[in-house]
Short mmCIF file of C-alpha atoms and ligand atoms in Angstrom, two decimals:
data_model
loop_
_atom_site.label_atom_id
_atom_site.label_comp_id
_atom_site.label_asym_id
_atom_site.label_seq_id
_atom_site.Cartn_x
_atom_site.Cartn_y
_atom_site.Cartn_z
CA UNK A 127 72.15 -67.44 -85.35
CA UNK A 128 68.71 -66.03 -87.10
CA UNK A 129 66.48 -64.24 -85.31
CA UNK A 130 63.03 -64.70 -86.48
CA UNK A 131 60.06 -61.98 -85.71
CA UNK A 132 57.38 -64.39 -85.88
CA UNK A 133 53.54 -64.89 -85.21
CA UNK A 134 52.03 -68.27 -85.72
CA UNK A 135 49.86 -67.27 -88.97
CA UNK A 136 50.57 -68.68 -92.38
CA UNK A 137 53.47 -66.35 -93.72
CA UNK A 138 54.92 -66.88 -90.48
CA UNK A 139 54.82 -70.59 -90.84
CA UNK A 140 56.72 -70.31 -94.14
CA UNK A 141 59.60 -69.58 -92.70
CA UNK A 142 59.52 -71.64 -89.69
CA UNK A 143 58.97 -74.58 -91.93
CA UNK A 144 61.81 -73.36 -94.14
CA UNK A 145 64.35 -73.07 -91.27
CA UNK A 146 63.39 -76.55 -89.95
CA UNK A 147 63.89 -78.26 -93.17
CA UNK A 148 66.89 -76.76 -93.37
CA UNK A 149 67.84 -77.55 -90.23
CA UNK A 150 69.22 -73.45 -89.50
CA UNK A 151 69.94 -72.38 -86.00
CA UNK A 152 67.48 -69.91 -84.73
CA UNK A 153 65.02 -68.13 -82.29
CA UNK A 154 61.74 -67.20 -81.94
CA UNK A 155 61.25 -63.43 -81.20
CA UNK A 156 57.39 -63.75 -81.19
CA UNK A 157 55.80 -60.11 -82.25
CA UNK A 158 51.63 -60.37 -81.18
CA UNK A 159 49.87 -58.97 -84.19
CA UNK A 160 46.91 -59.20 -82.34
CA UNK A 161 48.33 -56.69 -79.75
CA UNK A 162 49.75 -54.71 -82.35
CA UNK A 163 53.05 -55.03 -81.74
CA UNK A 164 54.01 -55.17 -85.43
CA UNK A 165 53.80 -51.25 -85.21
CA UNK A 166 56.36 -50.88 -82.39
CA UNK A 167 59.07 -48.25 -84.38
CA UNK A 168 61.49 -51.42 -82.78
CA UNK A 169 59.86 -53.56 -85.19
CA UNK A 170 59.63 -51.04 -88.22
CA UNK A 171 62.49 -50.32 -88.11
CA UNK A 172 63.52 -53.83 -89.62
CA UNK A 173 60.17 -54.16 -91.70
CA UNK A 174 58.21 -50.74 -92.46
CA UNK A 175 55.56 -52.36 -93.65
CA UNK A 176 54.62 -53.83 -90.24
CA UNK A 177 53.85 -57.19 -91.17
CA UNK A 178 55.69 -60.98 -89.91
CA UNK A 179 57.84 -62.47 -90.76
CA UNK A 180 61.15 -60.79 -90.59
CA UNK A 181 64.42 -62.67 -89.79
CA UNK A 182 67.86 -60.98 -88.81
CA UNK A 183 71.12 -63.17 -89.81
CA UNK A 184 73.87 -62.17 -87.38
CA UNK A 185 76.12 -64.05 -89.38
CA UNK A 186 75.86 -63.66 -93.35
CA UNK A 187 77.93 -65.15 -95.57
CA UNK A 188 79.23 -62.87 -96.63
CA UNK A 189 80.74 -62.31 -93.41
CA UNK A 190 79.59 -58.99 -93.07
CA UNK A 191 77.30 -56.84 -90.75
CA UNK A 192 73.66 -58.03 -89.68
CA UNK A 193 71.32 -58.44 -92.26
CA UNK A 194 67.66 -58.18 -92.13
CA UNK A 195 64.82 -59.58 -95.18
CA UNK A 196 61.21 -59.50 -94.81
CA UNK A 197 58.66 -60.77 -97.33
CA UNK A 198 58.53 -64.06 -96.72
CA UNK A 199 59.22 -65.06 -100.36
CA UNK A 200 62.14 -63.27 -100.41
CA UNK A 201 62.83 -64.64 -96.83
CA UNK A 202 63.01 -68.01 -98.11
CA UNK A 203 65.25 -67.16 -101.21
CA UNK A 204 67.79 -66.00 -98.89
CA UNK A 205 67.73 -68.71 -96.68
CA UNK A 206 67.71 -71.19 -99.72
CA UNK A 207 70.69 -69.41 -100.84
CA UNK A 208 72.09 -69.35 -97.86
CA UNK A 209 72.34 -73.03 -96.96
CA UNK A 210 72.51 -74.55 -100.63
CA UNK A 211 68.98 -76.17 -100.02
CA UNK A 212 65.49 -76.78 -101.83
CA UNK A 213 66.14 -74.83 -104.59
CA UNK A 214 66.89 -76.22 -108.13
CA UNK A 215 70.85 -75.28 -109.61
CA UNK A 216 68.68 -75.62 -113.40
CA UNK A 217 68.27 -71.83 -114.89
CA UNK A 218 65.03 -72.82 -116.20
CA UNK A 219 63.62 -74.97 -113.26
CA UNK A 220 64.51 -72.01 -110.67
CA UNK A 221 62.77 -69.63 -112.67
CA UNK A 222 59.79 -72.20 -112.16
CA UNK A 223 60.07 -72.23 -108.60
CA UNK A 224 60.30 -68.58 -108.11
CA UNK A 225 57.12 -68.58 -110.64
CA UNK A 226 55.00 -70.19 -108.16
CA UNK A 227 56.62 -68.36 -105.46
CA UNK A 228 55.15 -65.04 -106.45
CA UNK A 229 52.18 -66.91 -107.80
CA UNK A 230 51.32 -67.35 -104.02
CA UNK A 231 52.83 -64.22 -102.79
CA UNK A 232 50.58 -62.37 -105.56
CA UNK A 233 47.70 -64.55 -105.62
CA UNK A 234 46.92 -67.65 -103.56
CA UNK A 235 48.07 -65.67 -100.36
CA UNK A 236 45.81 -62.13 -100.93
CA UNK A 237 42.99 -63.80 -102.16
CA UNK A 238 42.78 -66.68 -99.82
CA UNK A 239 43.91 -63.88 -96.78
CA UNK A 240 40.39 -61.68 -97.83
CA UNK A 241 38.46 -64.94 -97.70
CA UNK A 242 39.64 -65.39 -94.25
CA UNK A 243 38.73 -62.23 -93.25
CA UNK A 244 35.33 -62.00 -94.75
CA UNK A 245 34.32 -65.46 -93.78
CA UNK A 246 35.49 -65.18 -90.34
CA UNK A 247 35.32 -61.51 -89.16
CA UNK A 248 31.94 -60.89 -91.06
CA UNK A 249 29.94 -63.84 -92.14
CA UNK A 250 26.34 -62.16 -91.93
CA UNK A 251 27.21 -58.93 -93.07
CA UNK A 252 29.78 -58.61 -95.34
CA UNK A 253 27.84 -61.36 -98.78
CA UNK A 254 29.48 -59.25 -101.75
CA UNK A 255 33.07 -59.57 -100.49
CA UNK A 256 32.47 -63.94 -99.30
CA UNK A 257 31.42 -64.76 -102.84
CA UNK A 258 34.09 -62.83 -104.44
CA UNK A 259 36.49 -64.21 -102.76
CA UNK A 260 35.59 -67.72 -102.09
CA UNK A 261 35.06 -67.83 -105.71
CA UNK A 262 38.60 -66.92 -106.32
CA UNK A 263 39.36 -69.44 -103.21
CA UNK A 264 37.79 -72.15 -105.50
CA UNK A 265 39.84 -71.13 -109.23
CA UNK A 266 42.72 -70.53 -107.21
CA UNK A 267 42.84 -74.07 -106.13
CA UNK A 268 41.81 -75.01 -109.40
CA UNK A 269 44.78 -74.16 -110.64
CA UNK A 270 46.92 -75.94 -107.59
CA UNK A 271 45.00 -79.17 -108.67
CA UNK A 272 46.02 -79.07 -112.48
CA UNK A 273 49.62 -78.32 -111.39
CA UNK A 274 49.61 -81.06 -108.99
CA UNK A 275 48.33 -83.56 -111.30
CA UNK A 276 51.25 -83.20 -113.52
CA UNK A 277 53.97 -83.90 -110.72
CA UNK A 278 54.58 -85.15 -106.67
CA UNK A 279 55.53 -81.70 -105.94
CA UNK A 280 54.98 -78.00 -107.42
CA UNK A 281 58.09 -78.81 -108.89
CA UNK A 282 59.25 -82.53 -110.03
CA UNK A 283 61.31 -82.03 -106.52
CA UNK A 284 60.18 -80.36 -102.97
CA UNK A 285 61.48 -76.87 -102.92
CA UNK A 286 60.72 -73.31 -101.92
CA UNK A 287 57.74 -73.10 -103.67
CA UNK A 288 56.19 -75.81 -101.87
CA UNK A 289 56.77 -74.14 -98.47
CA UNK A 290 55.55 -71.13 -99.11
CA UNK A 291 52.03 -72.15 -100.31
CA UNK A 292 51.51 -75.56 -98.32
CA UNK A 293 50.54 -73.43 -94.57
CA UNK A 294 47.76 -71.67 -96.87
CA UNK A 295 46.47 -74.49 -97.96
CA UNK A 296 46.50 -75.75 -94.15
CA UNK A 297 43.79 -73.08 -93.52
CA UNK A 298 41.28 -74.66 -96.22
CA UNK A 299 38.58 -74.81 -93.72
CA UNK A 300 38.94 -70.61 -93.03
CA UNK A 301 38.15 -70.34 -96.82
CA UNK A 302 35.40 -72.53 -97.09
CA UNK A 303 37.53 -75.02 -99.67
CA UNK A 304 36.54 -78.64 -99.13
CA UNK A 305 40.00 -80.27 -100.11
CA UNK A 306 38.00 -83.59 -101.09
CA UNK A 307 36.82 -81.67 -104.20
CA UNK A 308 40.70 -81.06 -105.47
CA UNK A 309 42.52 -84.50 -104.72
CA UNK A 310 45.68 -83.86 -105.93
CA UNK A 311 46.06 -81.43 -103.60
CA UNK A 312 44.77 -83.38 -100.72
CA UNK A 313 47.21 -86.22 -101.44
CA UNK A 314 50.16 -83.24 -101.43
CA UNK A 315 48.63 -81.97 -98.39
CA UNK A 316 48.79 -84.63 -96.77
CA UNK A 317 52.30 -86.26 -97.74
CA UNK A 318 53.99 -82.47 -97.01
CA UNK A 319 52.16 -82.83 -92.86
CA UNK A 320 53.95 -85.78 -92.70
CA UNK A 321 57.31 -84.37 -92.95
CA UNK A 322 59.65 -84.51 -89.69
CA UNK A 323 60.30 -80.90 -90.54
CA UNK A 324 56.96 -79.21 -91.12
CA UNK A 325 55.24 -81.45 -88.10
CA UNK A 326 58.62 -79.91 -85.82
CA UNK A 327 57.79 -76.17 -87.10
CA UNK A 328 54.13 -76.85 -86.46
CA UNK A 329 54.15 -78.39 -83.14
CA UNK A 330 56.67 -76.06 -81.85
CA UNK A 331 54.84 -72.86 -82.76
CA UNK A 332 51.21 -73.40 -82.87
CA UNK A 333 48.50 -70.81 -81.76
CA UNK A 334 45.39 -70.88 -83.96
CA UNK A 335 46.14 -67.86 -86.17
N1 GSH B 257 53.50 -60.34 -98.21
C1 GSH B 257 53.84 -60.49 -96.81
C2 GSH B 257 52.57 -60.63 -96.01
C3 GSH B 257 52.85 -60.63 -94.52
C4 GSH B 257 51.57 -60.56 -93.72
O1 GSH B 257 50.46 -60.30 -94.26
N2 GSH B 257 51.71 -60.80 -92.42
C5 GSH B 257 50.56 -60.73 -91.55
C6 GSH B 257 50.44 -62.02 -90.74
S1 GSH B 257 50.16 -63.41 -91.83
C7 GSH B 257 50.72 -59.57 -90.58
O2 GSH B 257 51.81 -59.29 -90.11
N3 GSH B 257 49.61 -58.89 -90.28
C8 GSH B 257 49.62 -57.78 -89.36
C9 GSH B 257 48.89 -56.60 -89.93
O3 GSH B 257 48.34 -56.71 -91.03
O4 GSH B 257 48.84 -55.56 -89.27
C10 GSH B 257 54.74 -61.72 -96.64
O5 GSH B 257 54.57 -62.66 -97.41
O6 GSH B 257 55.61 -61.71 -95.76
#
């Protein structure tokens, strides 16, 4: 059983999408960022930065004692790990995924996360810190687009990598990103919302954030 500290934003959808596909038994232990429960010395004591999502395996394979990951990136890598799944066994096409991995985690997830803020929390006020970052919004998904031209997924296969960017792009409208304007990753979009998995981990544990 995994225990997953979870709020229903983006990096928390990650990983719900991520245990769905891989069909992992777990439970919600919801943590209400907006109440600031993410500060709780409960909680950071298994993630001192005080962000979702965390997950605790009571049963590693290892076969040893508890174990608890946060980041979601490196959430996922343990989880892929874990159950054989969505990751590639090629040297060279791992290192891709994980690539793209921290591309979001670095990138795509930051960026987009300040256009959210600026564009929702302070849309009069705040001009300087909207164009910056709706400007990067708009390179950032520049660079999705090319990617996605080349292949069906960020990889020639679905993997890790898409999971941990598709619930960003899911918030388009928050960062002011018509998707019309990058097809190819409309059409990816699109396809991934279709999945049994992802349309489980979103139905299940949907809140607006
Ligand atoms: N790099 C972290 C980011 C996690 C993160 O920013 N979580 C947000 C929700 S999406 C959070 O817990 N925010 C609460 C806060 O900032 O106090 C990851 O990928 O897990």
């Amino acid at each position: 059983m995994i225990d997953l500290y979870f709020w229903p934003t983006s990096n928390g959808h990650k990983v719900t999408i991520c245990l769905e596909e891989m069909a992992l038994d777990y439970r919600i232990l919801p943590i209400d960022i907006t109440e600031k429960a993410q500060f709780d010395a409960s909680f950071t004591r298994l993630n001192p930065n005080s962000k979702i999502p965390v997950i605790v395996d009571h049963r590693p394979a290892d076969g040893g004692d508890k174990i608890a990951v946060f980041e979601s990136g490196a959430i996922l890598l343990y989880l892929a790990e874990k159950s054989g799944q969505f990751q590639p066994s090629d040297a060279r096409a791992k290192l891709e995924m994980i690539t793209w991995m921290f591309w979001q985690a670095s990138g795509f997830g930051p960026m987009l996360g300040q256009a959210h803020h600026f564009n929702r929390k302070a849309p009069t006020s705040e001009f300087y810190g909207r164009e910056r970052y709706n400007t990067e919004a708009q390179r950032l998904y520049r660079v999705l687009d090319k990617r996605l031209s080349k292949q069906e997924y960020i990889l020639s296969d679905y993997t890790l990598a898409d999971m941990m960017i598709l619930p960003w792009v899911r918030r388009h409208l928050w960062q002011m990103v018509a998707l019309e304007a990058f097809p190819q990753v409309q059409k990816w979009h699109d396809k991934l919302l279709n999945r049994p998995a992802i349309k489980r981990a979103y139905a299940l544990h949907e809140a607006g954030a």
